[in-house]
Amino acid sequence: MEIFKINYSVDPKIIGYVNQQMESYVGDYEYWGKNSFTQIPLSGKIEFELKFPTFKLYSAAKRTDLLQNTYSMGRTLLLSPKAKELLEHQYLDSTQWYEVKVLHNVRRMNYYILYMPNDRQSELINWSASSFAIVHRREFNYEGGVMRPIEVASLSLNSFEEYLSEMRSLRDTEHKVHLKKAILVENIKFDLFRMRGPLLGFFCSNRLKTAIEEAGLTGFRFEPVHGGSA
């Protein structure tokens, strides 16, 4: 199964001539409160009564089925009812859905926040087959117009736990762990799942990507995960 990372569209014909679609939120909202979206965990089920404000788009932004959400922190997706309906007919990892309001000019619309409690990097990345390196945090080489971190040493890792341990050991140094190439395990069963690191974000199958494109859903941009399962 070919796997793709879900990114936001950057095409101004789709999202409008704006740097980002979302301007802010409106209403009286306790940003750091116990029920705020700022309390969404890195992983694990949301156990509290999560409340959202009304999100506000820039006037020049276009409405899309996947909206850029500056408050997502990489943990959620902001989706239209049409996108939600399509996803719910796929084989998804565990989900938690929250209905929210989105304001665009004078129109107030229903959207949905999708949160996935499980982060699947431990079991879906083939750690021993993937390649890593220790690199400089602030020193780079420019090769072919691309800025790349300077590699200090190659690194072999066999698990997410080893990755975290190596990251912690370098925390107060001038070096860090860099993912060179990710290899995913074969036969991933989910059409949509989330990973926390070193591949961060939401990932989908080719089947879901095709369904989104055939349905004409907007706002999605797909990046193939090179080294994904066949």
PDB file of N, CA, C and O in Angstrom, residues 22-31 37 51-58 71 101-105 107-109:
ATOM      1  N   MET A  22      -6.674  30.807   7.892  1.00  0.00           N
ATOM      2  CA  MET A  22      -7.264  31.170   9.174  1.00  0.00           C
ATOM      3  C   MET A  22      -6.635  32.442   9.734  1.00  0.00           C
ATOM      4  O   MET A  22      -5.413  32.544   9.847  1.00  0.00           O
ATOM      5  N   GLU A  23      -7.481  33.376  10.097  1.00  0.00           N
ATOM      6  CA  GLU A  23      -7.012  34.630  10.667  1.00  0.00           C
ATOM      7  C   GLU A  23      -6.911  34.545  12.189  1.00  0.00           C
ATOM      8  O   GLU A  23      -5.907  34.913  12.779  1.00  0.00           O
ATOM      9  N   SER A  24      -7.970  34.062  12.838  1.00  0.00           N
ATOM     10  CA  SER A  24      -8.006  34.064  14.302  1.00  0.00           C
ATOM     11  C   SER A  24      -9.231  33.268  14.747  1.00  0.00           C
ATOM     12  O   SER A  24      -9.740  32.419  14.011  1.00  0.00           O
ATOM     13  N   TYR A  25      -9.701  33.563  15.930  1.00  0.00           N
ATOM     14  CA  TYR A  25     -10.994  33.057  16.370  1.00  0.00           C
ATOM     15  C   TYR A  25     -11.746  34.208  17.028  1.00  0.00           C
ATOM     16  O   TYR A  25     -11.162  35.231  17.383  1.00  0.00           O
ATOM     17  N   VAL A  26     -13.045  34.042  17.182  1.00  0.00           N
ATOM     18  CA  VAL A  26     -13.861  35.111  17.736  1.00  0.00           C
ATOM     19  C   VAL A  26     -14.561  34.613  18.996  1.00  0.00           C
ATOM     20  O   VAL A  26     -14.707  33.418  19.225  1.00  0.00           O
ATOM     21  N   GLY A  27     -14.993  35.562  19.800  1.00  0.00           N
ATOM     22  CA  GLY A  27     -15.713  35.218  21.017  1.00  0.00           C
ATOM     23  C   GLY A  27     -14.811  35.167  22.226  1.00  0.00           C
ATOM     24  O   GLY A  27     -13.580  35.215  22.129  1.00  0.00           O
ATOM     25  N   ASP A  28     -15.431  35.073  23.385  1.00  0.00           N
ATOM     26  CA  ASP A  28     -14.718  35.003  24.653  1.00  0.00           C
ATOM     27  C   ASP A  28     -14.274  33.565  24.878  1.00  0.00           C
ATOM     28  O   ASP A  28     -15.105  32.678  25.096  1.00  0.00           O
ATOM     29  N   TYR A  29     -12.969  33.327  24.818  1.00  0.00           N
ATOM     30  CA  TYR A  29     -12.445  31.953  24.889  1.00  0.00           C
ATOM     31  C   TYR A  29     -11.238  31.927  25.818  1.00  0.00           C
ATOM     32  O   TYR A  29     -10.313  32.729  25.682  1.00  0.00           O
ATOM     33  N   GLU A  30     -11.256  30.997  26.751  1.00  0.00           N
ATOM     34  CA  GLU A  30     -10.159  30.871  27.706  1.00  0.00           C
ATOM     35  C   GLU A  30      -9.059  30.018  27.076  1.00  0.00           C
ATOM     36  O   GLU A  30      -9.068  28.790  27.151  1.00  0.00           O
ATOM     37  N   TYR A  31      -8.100  30.714  26.458  1.00  0.00           N
ATOM     38  CA  TYR A  31      -7.101  30.047  25.609  1.00  0.00           C
ATOM     39  C   TYR A  31      -6.335  28.963  26.368  1.00  0.00           C
ATOM     40  O   TYR A  31      -6.100  27.877  25.835  1.00  0.00           O
ATOM     41  N   PHE A  37      -8.462  23.889  23.496  1.00  0.00           N
ATOM     42  CA  PHE A  37      -7.730  23.038  22.546  1.00  0.00           C
ATOM     43  C   PHE A  37      -6.235  23.017  22.838  1.00  0.00           C
ATOM     44  O   PHE A  37      -5.524  22.132  22.367  1.00  0.00           O
ATOM     45  N   LYS A  51     -13.678  22.155  24.369  1.00  0.00           N
ATOM     46  CA  LYS A  51     -14.487  23.219  23.777  1.00  0.00           C
ATOM     47  C   LYS A  51     -13.626  24.024  22.804  1.00  0.00           C
ATOM     48  O   LYS A  51     -12.451  24.270  23.056  1.00  0.00           O
ATOM     49  N   PHE A  52     -14.269  24.444  21.717  1.00  0.00           N
ATOM     50  CA  PHE A  52     -13.579  25.230  20.696  1.00  0.00           C
ATOM     51  C   PHE A  52     -14.259  26.586  20.534  1.00  0.00           C
ATOM     52  O   PHE A  52     -15.477  26.703  20.717  1.00  0.00           O
ATOM     53  N   PRO A  53     -13.490  27.593  20.139  1.00  0.00           N
ATOM     54  CA  PRO A  53     -14.105  28.870  19.772  1.00  0.00           C
ATOM     55  C   PRO A  53     -14.651  28.790  18.351  1.00  0.00           C
ATOM     56  O   PRO A  53     -14.536  27.761  17.680  1.00  0.00           O
ATOM     57  N   THR A  54     -15.232  29.874  17.875  1.00  0.00           N
ATOM     58  CA  THR A  54     -15.570  29.998  16.465  1.00  0.00           C
ATOM     59  C   THR A  54     -14.328  30.484  15.730  1.00  0.00           C
ATOM     60  O   THR A  54     -13.790  31.552  16.040  1.00  0.00           O
ATOM     61  N   PHE A  55     -13.851  29.688  14.794  1.00  0.00           N
ATOM     62  CA  PHE A  55     -12.666  30.065  14.032  1.00  0.00           C
ATOM     63  C   PHE A  55     -13.054  31.041  12.917  1.00  0.00           C
ATOM     64  O   PHE A  55     -14.156  30.959  12.354  1.00  0.00           O
ATOM     65  N   LYS A  56     -12.136  31.948  12.601  1.00  0.00           N
ATOM     66  CA  LYS A  56     -12.411  32.987  11.614  1.00  0.00           C
ATOM     67  C   LYS A  56     -11.390  32.921  10.483  1.00  0.00           C
ATOM     68  O   LYS A  56     -10.183  32.909  10.732  1.00  0.00           O
ATOM     69  N   LEU A  57     -11.885  32.903   9.255  1.00  0.00           N
ATOM     70  CA  LEU A  57     -11.025  32.913   8.081  1.00  0.00           C
ATOM     71  C   LEU A  57     -10.811  34.345   7.588  1.00  0.00           C
ATOM     72  O   LEU A  57     -11.652  35.223   7.802  1.00  0.00           O
ATOM     73  N   TYR A  58      -9.679  34.553   6.923  1.00  0.00           N
ATOM     74  CA  TYR A  58      -9.456  35.828   6.254  1.00  0.00           C
ATOM     75  C   TYR A  58     -10.521  36.028   5.181  1.00  0.00           C
ATOM     76  O   TYR A  58     -10.967  35.068   4.528  1.00  0.00           O
ATOM     77  N   TYR A  71      -4.136  26.722  14.777  1.00  0.00           N
ATOM     78  CA  TYR A  71      -4.180  26.286  16.175  1.00  0.00           C
ATOM     79  C   TYR A  71      -4.136  24.764  16.318  1.00  0.00           C
ATOM     80  O   TYR A  71      -4.304  24.234  17.407  1.00  0.00           O
ATOM     81  N   LYS A 101     -17.625  25.770  14.683  1.00  0.00           N
ATOM     82  CA  LYS A 101     -18.128  26.796  13.770  1.00  0.00           C
ATOM     83  C   LYS A 101     -16.948  27.527  13.138  1.00  0.00           C
ATOM     84  O   LYS A 101     -15.937  27.797  13.803  1.00  0.00           O
ATOM     85  N   VAL A 102     -17.093  27.841  11.868  1.00  0.00           N
ATOM     86  CA  VAL A 102     -16.080  28.611  11.139  1.00  0.00           C
ATOM     87  C   VAL A 102     -16.768  29.814  10.507  1.00  0.00           C
ATOM     88  O   VAL A 102     -17.774  29.667   9.792  1.00  0.00           O
ATOM     89  N   LEU A 103     -16.236  31.002  10.780  1.00  0.00           N
ATOM     90  CA  LEU A 103     -16.797  32.248  10.268  1.00  0.00           C
ATOM     91  C   LEU A 103     -15.988  32.725   9.071  1.00  0.00           C
ATOM     92  O   LEU A 103     -14.766  32.847   9.140  1.00  0.00           O
ATOM     93  N   HIS A 104     -16.685  32.962   7.961  1.00  0.00           N
ATOM     94  CA  HIS A 104     -16.036  33.523   6.774  1.00  0.00           C
ATOM     95  C   HIS A 104     -16.876  34.675   6.271  1.00  0.00           C
ATOM     96  O   HIS A 104     -17.987  34.474   5.774  1.00  0.00           O
ATOM     97  N   ASN A 105     -16.332  35.880   6.418  1.00  0.00           N
ATOM     98  CA  ASN A 105     -17.090  37.100   6.155  1.00  0.00           C
ATOM     99  C   ASN A 105     -18.340  37.084   7.044  1.00  0.00           C
ATOM    100  O   ASN A 105     -18.222  37.090   8.248  1.00  0.00           O
ATOM    101  N   ARG A 107     -20.701  34.623   6.856  1.00  0.00           N
ATOM    102  CA  ARG A 107     -21.269  33.278   6.843  1.00  0.00           C
ATOM    103  C   ARG A 107     -20.649  32.429   7.958  1.00  0.00           C
ATOM    104  O   ARG A 107     -19.431  32.347   8.075  1.00  0.00           O
ATOM    105  N   ARG A 108     -21.493  31.819   8.754  1.00  0.00           N
ATOM    106  CA  ARG A 108     -21.049  30.925   9.825  1.00  0.00           C
ATOM    107  C   ARG A 108     -21.344  29.482   9.395  1.00  0.00           C
ATOM    108  O   ARG A 108     -22.497  29.125   9.141  1.00  0.00           O
ATOM    109  N   MET A 109     -20.289  28.648   9.343  1.00  0.00           N
ATOM    110  CA  MET A 109     -20.405  27.313   8.760  1.00  0.00           C
ATOM    111  C   MET A 109     -20.072  26.237   9.784  1.00  0.00           C
ATOM    112  O   MET A 109     -19.308  26.462  10.722  1.00  0.00           O
TER     113      MET A 109
END
